[in-house]
Short mmCIF file of C-alpha atoms and ligand atoms in Angstrom, two decimals:
data_model
loop_
_atom_site.label_atom_id
_atom_site.label_comp_id
_atom_site.label_asym_id
_atom_site.label_seq_id
_atom_site.Cartn_x
_atom_site.Cartn_y
_atom_site.Cartn_z
CA MET A 1 23.57 13.24 -6.47
CA THR A 2 22.40 9.94 -6.96
CA LYS A 3 18.87 9.53 -5.57
CA THR A 4 17.72 6.61 -3.47
CA ILE A 5 14.84 4.96 -5.57
CA VAL A 6 12.10 3.96 -3.38
CA LEU A 7 9.04 2.14 -4.80
CA THR A 8 5.62 1.11 -3.46
CA GLY A 9 2.71 -0.44 -5.19
CA ILE A 10 -1.11 -0.28 -3.86
CA THR A 11 -3.26 -2.96 -5.04
CA THR A 12 -6.40 -1.33 -6.21
CA THR A 13 -9.25 -3.46 -4.43
CA GLY A 14 -10.47 -1.31 -1.82
CA THR A 15 -10.93 2.29 -0.26
CA PRO A 16 -8.03 3.73 1.66
CA HIS A 17 -8.67 3.78 5.53
CA LEU A 18 -7.07 5.47 8.31
CA GLY A 19 -4.73 2.31 9.06
CA ASN A 20 -3.52 2.55 5.34
CA TYR A 21 -2.94 6.45 5.87
CA VAL A 22 -0.94 6.17 9.09
CA GLY A 23 0.90 2.94 7.99
CA ALA A 24 1.82 3.60 4.33
CA ILE A 25 0.51 6.60 2.65
CA ARG A 26 1.47 9.38 5.30
CA PRO A 27 5.18 8.06 5.41
CA ALA A 28 5.23 7.71 1.47
CA ILE A 29 3.97 11.21 0.98
CA ALA A 30 6.64 12.64 3.43
CA ALA A 31 9.20 10.51 1.38
CA SER A 32 7.85 12.20 -1.93
CA LYS A 33 9.15 15.53 -0.60
CA ASP A 34 12.54 14.23 0.45
CA PRO A 35 15.13 15.38 -2.39
CA THR A 36 17.46 12.59 -1.89
CA VAL A 37 14.64 10.09 -2.77
CA ALA A 38 13.29 9.01 -6.04
CA PRO A 39 9.90 7.73 -5.33
CA PHE A 40 7.96 5.47 -7.66
CA TYR A 41 4.54 4.83 -6.54
CA PHE A 42 2.01 3.02 -8.46
CA LEU A 43 -1.74 1.69 -8.56
CA ALA A 44 -1.29 -2.10 -8.96
CA ASP A 45 -4.18 -2.95 -10.90
CA TYR A 46 -2.76 -6.22 -12.59
CA HIS A 47 -2.10 -7.44 -8.69
CA ALA A 48 -5.64 -6.43 -8.12
CA LEU A 49 -6.82 -8.99 -10.81
CA ILE A 50 -5.42 -11.88 -8.72
CA LYS A 51 -7.97 -11.34 -5.76
CA CYS A 52 -10.63 -9.37 -7.19
CA GLN A 53 -13.10 -10.30 -10.30
CA GLU A 54 -15.33 -7.37 -9.95
CA PRO A 55 -14.44 -4.81 -12.66
CA GLU A 56 -16.51 -2.08 -11.44
CA ARG A 57 -14.73 -2.38 -8.01
CA ILE A 58 -11.28 -2.20 -9.59
CA ARG A 59 -12.26 0.90 -11.51
CA GLN A 60 -13.58 2.62 -8.40
CA SER A 61 -10.78 1.79 -6.39
CA SER A 62 -8.44 2.95 -8.80
CA LEU A 63 -10.14 6.34 -8.95
CA GLU A 64 -10.31 6.70 -5.11
CA ILE A 65 -6.60 5.43 -4.53
CA ALA A 66 -5.46 7.97 -6.90
CA ALA A 67 -7.57 10.86 -5.78
CA THR A 68 -6.36 10.10 -2.21
CA TRP A 69 -2.83 10.35 -2.89
CA LEU A 70 -3.11 13.49 -5.02
CA ALA A 71 -5.52 15.04 -2.02
CA LEU A 72 -2.79 14.40 0.50
CA GLY A 73 -0.27 16.26 -1.31
CA LEU A 74 1.84 13.68 -3.10
CA ASP A 75 4.68 15.79 -4.84
CA THR A 76 4.24 14.57 -8.54
CA ALA A 77 7.03 16.80 -9.59
CA ASN A 78 9.48 14.47 -7.76
CA ALA A 79 7.35 11.40 -7.43
CA VAL A 80 6.70 9.12 -10.48
CA PHE A 81 2.80 8.23 -9.89
CA TYR A 82 1.41 5.71 -12.45
CA ARG A 83 -0.86 3.11 -13.16
CA GLN A 84 0.90 -0.45 -13.46
CA SER A 85 -1.44 -1.43 -16.53
CA ASP A 86 0.19 1.73 -18.31
CA VAL A 87 3.52 0.22 -18.38
CA PRO A 88 3.34 -3.04 -20.38
CA GLU A 89 7.09 -3.76 -19.92
CA ILE A 90 6.10 -4.79 -16.45
CA LEU A 91 4.17 -7.90 -17.99
CA GLU A 92 6.99 -8.50 -20.36
CA LEU A 93 9.62 -8.55 -17.56
CA SER A 94 7.24 -10.75 -15.33
CA TRP A 95 7.43 -13.51 -18.26
CA MET A 96 11.11 -13.29 -18.67
CA LEU A 97 11.65 -13.58 -14.75
CA SER A 98 9.12 -16.46 -14.76
CA CYS A 99 11.52 -18.02 -16.92
CA VAL A 100 14.47 -17.93 -14.35
CA ALA A 101 12.49 -18.35 -11.21
CA SER A 102 12.27 -21.58 -9.71
CA LYS A 103 8.79 -23.36 -9.21
CA GLY A 104 10.22 -24.44 -5.98
CA LEU A 105 10.85 -21.12 -4.88
CA LEU A 106 7.57 -20.01 -5.45
CA ASN A 107 6.00 -23.12 -3.80
CA ARG A 108 7.21 -21.54 -0.63
CA ALA A 109 5.51 -18.13 -0.91
CA HIS A 110 3.33 -17.51 2.19
CA ALA A 111 0.13 -16.61 0.03
CA TYR A 112 0.30 -19.78 -1.78
CA LYS A 113 0.94 -21.81 1.06
CA ALA A 114 -1.72 -20.25 2.87
CA ALA A 115 -4.21 -20.91 0.10
CA VAL A 116 -2.88 -24.52 0.23
CA ALA A 117 -3.24 -25.03 3.91
CA ASP A 118 -6.77 -23.66 3.79
CA ASN A 119 -7.77 -26.18 1.27
CA GLU A 120 -5.97 -29.10 3.07
CA GLN A 121 -7.89 -27.97 6.44
CA SER A 122 -11.16 -28.18 4.75
CA GLY A 123 -10.56 -31.84 3.64
CA GLU A 124 -10.17 -30.89 -0.16
CA ASN A 125 -8.55 -33.49 -1.98
CA ASP A 126 -7.19 -31.16 -4.37
CA ALA A 127 -4.64 -28.73 -2.68
CA ASP A 128 -4.54 -26.54 -5.28
CA LYS A 129 -8.27 -25.95 -5.59
CA GLY A 130 -9.51 -22.27 -6.57
CA ILE A 131 -5.71 -21.32 -6.61
CA SER A 132 -5.00 -19.41 -9.84
CA LEU A 133 -1.96 -19.30 -11.94
CA GLY A 134 -1.65 -15.51 -11.08
CA LEU A 135 -1.72 -16.27 -7.33
CA PHE A 136 1.16 -18.61 -7.63
CA GLY A 137 3.11 -16.36 -9.71
CA TYR A 138 2.26 -13.05 -7.83
CA PRO A 139 5.95 -12.70 -6.19
CA VAL A 140 7.10 -12.74 -9.94
CA LEU A 141 5.21 -10.05 -10.94
CA MET A 142 5.87 -7.93 -7.74
CA ALA A 143 9.53 -8.67 -8.70
CA ALA A 144 8.95 -7.36 -12.14
CA ASP A 145 7.52 -4.19 -10.74
CA ILE A 146 10.53 -3.47 -8.61
CA LEU A 147 13.40 -4.90 -11.06
CA LEU A 148 12.11 -2.71 -14.04
CA PHE A 149 13.20 0.46 -12.37
CA ASN A 150 16.25 -0.51 -10.55
CA VAL A 151 14.78 0.12 -7.27
CA ASN A 152 17.08 0.37 -3.96
CA LYS A 153 14.52 0.24 -1.42
CA VAL A 154 11.08 -1.10 -1.03
CA PRO A 155 9.05 0.07 2.05
CA VAL A 156 6.88 -2.95 3.03
CA GLY A 157 4.88 -4.52 6.05
CA LYS A 158 6.34 -7.76 7.46
CA ASP A 159 3.82 -9.87 5.40
CA GLN A 160 5.78 -8.64 2.20
CA VAL A 161 9.37 -9.14 3.19
CA GLN A 162 9.35 -12.72 1.62
CA HIS A 163 8.47 -10.95 -1.54
CA ILE A 164 11.43 -8.71 -1.74
CA GLU A 165 13.63 -11.74 -0.85
CA MET A 166 12.09 -13.43 -3.58
CA ALA A 167 12.52 -10.48 -6.16
CA ARG A 168 16.36 -10.53 -5.13
CA ASP A 169 16.83 -14.03 -5.44
CA ILE A 170 15.10 -13.81 -9.20
CA ALA A 171 17.12 -10.92 -9.89
CA GLY A 172 20.36 -12.67 -8.78
CA ARG A 173 19.54 -15.50 -11.14
CA PHE A 174 18.79 -13.47 -14.13
CA ASN A 175 22.03 -11.51 -13.50
CA HIS A 176 24.10 -14.69 -13.34
CA ILE A 177 22.82 -16.17 -16.38
CA TYR A 178 22.35 -13.08 -18.59
CA GLY A 179 25.11 -10.65 -16.88
CA GLU A 180 24.46 -7.65 -14.48
CA HIS A 181 21.12 -5.96 -15.50
CA PHE A 182 19.36 -5.63 -12.02
CA VAL A 183 19.97 -3.69 -9.08
CA LEU A 184 19.17 -5.88 -5.85
CA PRO A 185 16.28 -4.36 -3.86
CA GLU A 186 16.32 -4.09 -0.12
CA ALA A 187 13.10 -4.08 1.93
CA VAL A 188 12.78 -1.48 4.58
CA ILE A 189 10.19 -2.26 7.17
CA ASP A 190 8.91 1.18 8.17
CA GLU A 191 9.02 1.68 11.80
CA HIS A 192 7.20 4.82 11.99
CA GLY A 193 4.49 3.85 9.83
CA ALA A 194 2.97 2.11 12.66
CA THR A 195 -0.18 -0.31 12.80
CA LEU A 196 -3.50 1.39 13.71
CA THR A 197 -5.94 -0.15 16.12
CA GLY A 198 -9.32 -0.68 14.35
CA LEU A 199 -12.91 -0.23 15.76
CA ASP A 200 -12.76 -3.64 17.70
CA GLY A 201 -9.44 -3.16 19.43
CA ARG A 202 -7.58 -5.27 16.78
CA LYS A 203 -5.24 -4.08 13.89
CA MET A 204 -7.29 -1.92 11.73
CA SER A 205 -7.42 -4.05 8.55
CA LYS A 206 -10.04 -4.66 5.51
CA SER A 207 -10.12 -8.32 6.40
CA TYR A 208 -11.27 -7.53 10.00
CA ASN A 209 -13.98 -5.38 8.82
CA ASN A 210 -12.97 -2.88 11.37
CA THR A 211 -11.78 0.04 9.53
CA ILE A 212 -12.39 4.00 9.24
CA PRO A 213 -12.30 4.85 5.66
CA LEU A 214 -9.85 7.81 5.56
CA PHE A 215 -12.35 10.65 3.82
CA GLU A 216 -15.57 9.61 5.38
CA PRO A 217 -17.94 12.41 5.51
CA GLU A 218 -17.90 14.13 8.87
CA LYS A 219 -21.29 12.68 10.11
CA LYS A 220 -20.27 9.26 9.47
CA LEU A 221 -16.83 9.76 11.02
CA ARG A 222 -18.53 10.58 14.05
CA LYS A 223 -20.57 7.49 14.18
CA LEU A 224 -17.85 5.32 13.65
CA ILE A 225 -15.64 6.55 16.24
CA ASN A 226 -18.72 6.26 18.62
CA LYS A 227 -18.54 2.58 17.76
CA ILE A 228 -15.04 2.05 18.85
CA LYS A 229 -14.81 -0.53 21.69
CA THR A 230 -14.14 0.58 25.21
CA ASN A 231 -14.39 -1.01 28.65
CA SER A 232 -17.01 -0.11 31.17
CA LEU A 233 -15.38 2.30 33.55
CA GLU A 234 -17.69 5.21 34.58
CA PRO A 235 -16.54 9.06 34.15
CA GLY A 236 -14.41 10.03 37.00
CA GLU A 237 -12.65 6.67 37.37
CA ALA A 238 -9.03 6.55 36.41
CA LYS A 239 -8.36 4.97 33.12
CA ASP A 240 -5.46 3.27 31.49
CA THR A 241 -4.10 4.42 28.36
CA GLU A 242 -2.57 0.96 27.53
CA GLY A 243 -4.53 -1.14 25.51
CA CYS A 244 -7.18 1.38 24.82
CA ALA A 245 -8.21 1.71 21.26
CA LEU A 246 -9.25 5.27 21.50
CA PHE A 247 -5.93 6.32 22.87
CA SER A 248 -3.95 4.37 20.60
CA ILE A 249 -5.75 6.01 17.51
CA TYR A 250 -5.29 9.26 18.84
CA LYS A 251 -1.61 8.78 19.36
CA SER A 252 -1.25 8.62 15.41
CA PHE A 253 -2.91 11.94 15.00
CA ALA A 254 -1.63 13.94 17.86
CA THR A 255 1.59 15.94 19.03
CA PRO A 256 3.66 14.52 21.72
CA ALA A 257 2.36 17.48 24.03
CA GLN A 258 -1.09 16.45 23.20
CA VAL A 259 -0.37 12.87 23.87
CA THR A 260 0.99 13.95 27.53
CA GLU A 261 -2.13 15.95 28.11
CA ILE A 262 -4.42 13.16 27.14
CA ARG A 263 -2.69 10.69 29.51
CA GLN A 264 -3.35 13.17 32.19
CA ARG A 265 -6.89 13.17 31.30
CA TYR A 266 -7.30 9.64 31.45
CA ALA A 267 -5.59 9.48 34.96
CA ASP A 268 -8.33 12.10 35.98
CA GLY A 269 -11.09 9.79 34.97
CA ILE A 270 -12.15 11.57 31.48
CA ALA A 271 -15.50 9.85 30.39
CA TRP A 272 -15.46 7.51 27.21
CA GLY A 273 -17.96 9.84 25.50
CA GLU A 274 -15.72 12.93 26.02
CA MET A 275 -12.78 11.09 24.40
CA LYS A 276 -14.63 9.96 21.54
CA GLN A 277 -15.28 13.59 20.84
CA VAL A 278 -11.85 14.55 21.33
CA LEU A 279 -10.63 11.82 18.99
CA PHE A 280 -13.33 12.86 16.62
CA GLU A 281 -12.12 16.56 16.52
CA GLN A 282 -8.56 15.52 16.28
CA ILE A 283 -8.93 13.42 13.23
CA ASN A 284 -11.34 15.59 11.52
CA GLU A 285 -9.25 18.57 11.78
CA HIS A 286 -6.63 16.68 10.68
CA ILE A 287 -8.24 15.29 7.54
CA THR A 288 -10.90 18.06 6.54
CA PRO A 289 -8.27 19.98 4.14
CA ALA A 290 -7.46 16.70 2.21
CA ARG A 291 -11.12 15.65 2.06
CA GLU A 292 -12.29 18.91 0.57
CA ARG A 293 -9.52 18.45 -1.96
CA TYR A 294 -10.47 14.82 -2.36
CA GLU A 295 -14.06 15.57 -3.12
CA ALA A 296 -13.04 18.16 -5.68
CA LEU A 297 -10.71 15.46 -7.38
CA LEU A 298 -13.66 12.97 -7.52
CA ASN A 299 -15.46 15.73 -9.38
CA ALA A 300 -12.79 16.15 -11.63
CA PRO A 301 -11.53 12.77 -12.75
CA GLU A 302 -9.82 13.99 -15.97
CA HIS A 303 -7.59 15.71 -13.61
CA ILE A 304 -6.59 12.57 -11.86
CA GLU A 305 -6.14 10.76 -15.47
CA MET A 306 -3.91 13.58 -16.67
CA GLN A 307 -1.43 13.01 -13.44
CA LEU A 308 -1.28 9.45 -14.07
CA GLN A 309 -0.38 10.09 -17.76
CA GLU A 310 2.19 12.10 -16.90
CA GLY A 311 3.25 9.45 -14.54
CA ALA A 312 3.27 6.84 -17.05
CA GLU A 313 5.42 8.93 -19.60
CA LYS A 314 8.00 9.13 -16.91
CA ALA A 315 7.74 5.63 -16.08
CA LEU A 316 7.78 4.49 -19.79
CA ALA A 317 10.99 6.76 -20.52
CA ILE A 318 12.74 4.36 -18.27
CA SER A 319 11.00 0.94 -18.93
CA VAL A 320 10.92 1.17 -22.71
CA PRO A 321 14.89 1.47 -23.22
CA PHE A 322 15.50 -0.90 -20.51
CA MET A 323 13.34 -3.74 -21.85
CA LYS A 324 15.16 -3.16 -25.20
CA GLU A 325 18.20 -3.94 -23.58
CA LEU A 326 16.80 -6.87 -21.68
CA ARG A 327 15.24 -8.32 -25.11
CA LYS A 328 18.69 -8.14 -26.64
CA ALA A 329 20.31 -9.77 -23.31
CA VAL A 330 18.07 -12.86 -23.55
CA GLY A 331 18.37 -13.31 -27.56
CA ILE A 332 15.11 -11.79 -28.52
CA ALA A 333 15.91 -9.29 -31.21
CA ARG A 334 15.07 -8.81 -35.19
CA ILE A 335 17.14 -10.93 -37.51
CA GLY A 336 20.40 -9.25 -38.59
CA THR A 337 20.66 -6.38 -35.80
N1 LIG B 401 1.75 -6.86 -3.03
C1 LIG B 401 1.71 -5.53 -2.27
C2 LIG B 401 0.47 -5.44 -1.57
O1 LIG B 401 -0.34 -6.20 -1.68
C3 LIG B 401 1.27 -4.50 -3.52
C4 LIG B 401 2.53 -4.48 -4.57
C5 LIG B 401 2.64 -4.80 -5.80
C6 LIG B 401 3.81 -3.87 -4.09
N2 LIG B 401 3.56 -4.63 -6.29
C7 LIG B 401 4.71 -4.13 -5.56
C8 LIG B 401 4.47 -3.34 -2.91
C9 LIG B 401 5.91 -3.61 -5.49
C10 LIG B 401 5.78 -3.06 -3.26
C11 LIG B 401 6.38 -3.19 -4.44
O2 LIG B 401 0.51 -4.61 -0.49
#
């Protein structure tokens, strides 16, 4: 059976929150248990350098993200779970791809264009002010992550679809010049990996500062849930589930039968305080076993490192010979070989 190769990277700049869990981590871990899928999941620490120049934050985030995935039961027997910087071939390939990617293509990347637009809006003379070469080349590094492992499918949010298209474009050019070396990857926009509502009713996102960290200790979790915005309807007044942040979050952690029951309680006028208690218990119950494993893992970082080293070995077993082939293809070789 040929397995579908699925790859995703997680930039190591923050602490995973409930939105990351529902939108990306939970579906990825479910996929890691699917025998028809060969998953490649990695800590994108080279990508982290593009937007973060705080070494301690990158170190801490790498630890927390790795511990999170392991605590949630990632099947590392099936999945290749590694740190990007343990696979230097990614950088080497990134250079080769830089030499076939057209600058005009990268000029059109959303992240770069948004940075230029910000400069223009603020009346800046230099449209490129504060934009690093790393940011400009971000899609090439991402293409290298993907093409090095001949990935078939890349689950992404809508904001990343353009990057996958660029990876296809760059792969096509390389293949055209040097022969068929790369598989063209496809973006899969995950429909179940729903977006979660945040504390203020907008999408839960680090950039809105409205997140609930995934493994927040119980007391703090309760406090944050109490902060979720509601309207001013009194207990006993019928309430609408539509547009309600509490309900929307509840739905992501409940069975369909539980959701039906809660709809009825809204119609019957459940008090907001009570609904917050229901939501807290639901999430807390769901998260507690993984939170315990997470805390144990943070106290045994050598165990996390060992898992990453095993992952790196599996990745290198593919990347090293493939890079040899690619070097040969472009004409980089020892004399006389
Ligand atoms: N750019 C992705 C993000 O910010 C992270 C990432 C890096 C990635 N390399 C990747 C995602 C390769 C998918 C495939 O979310």
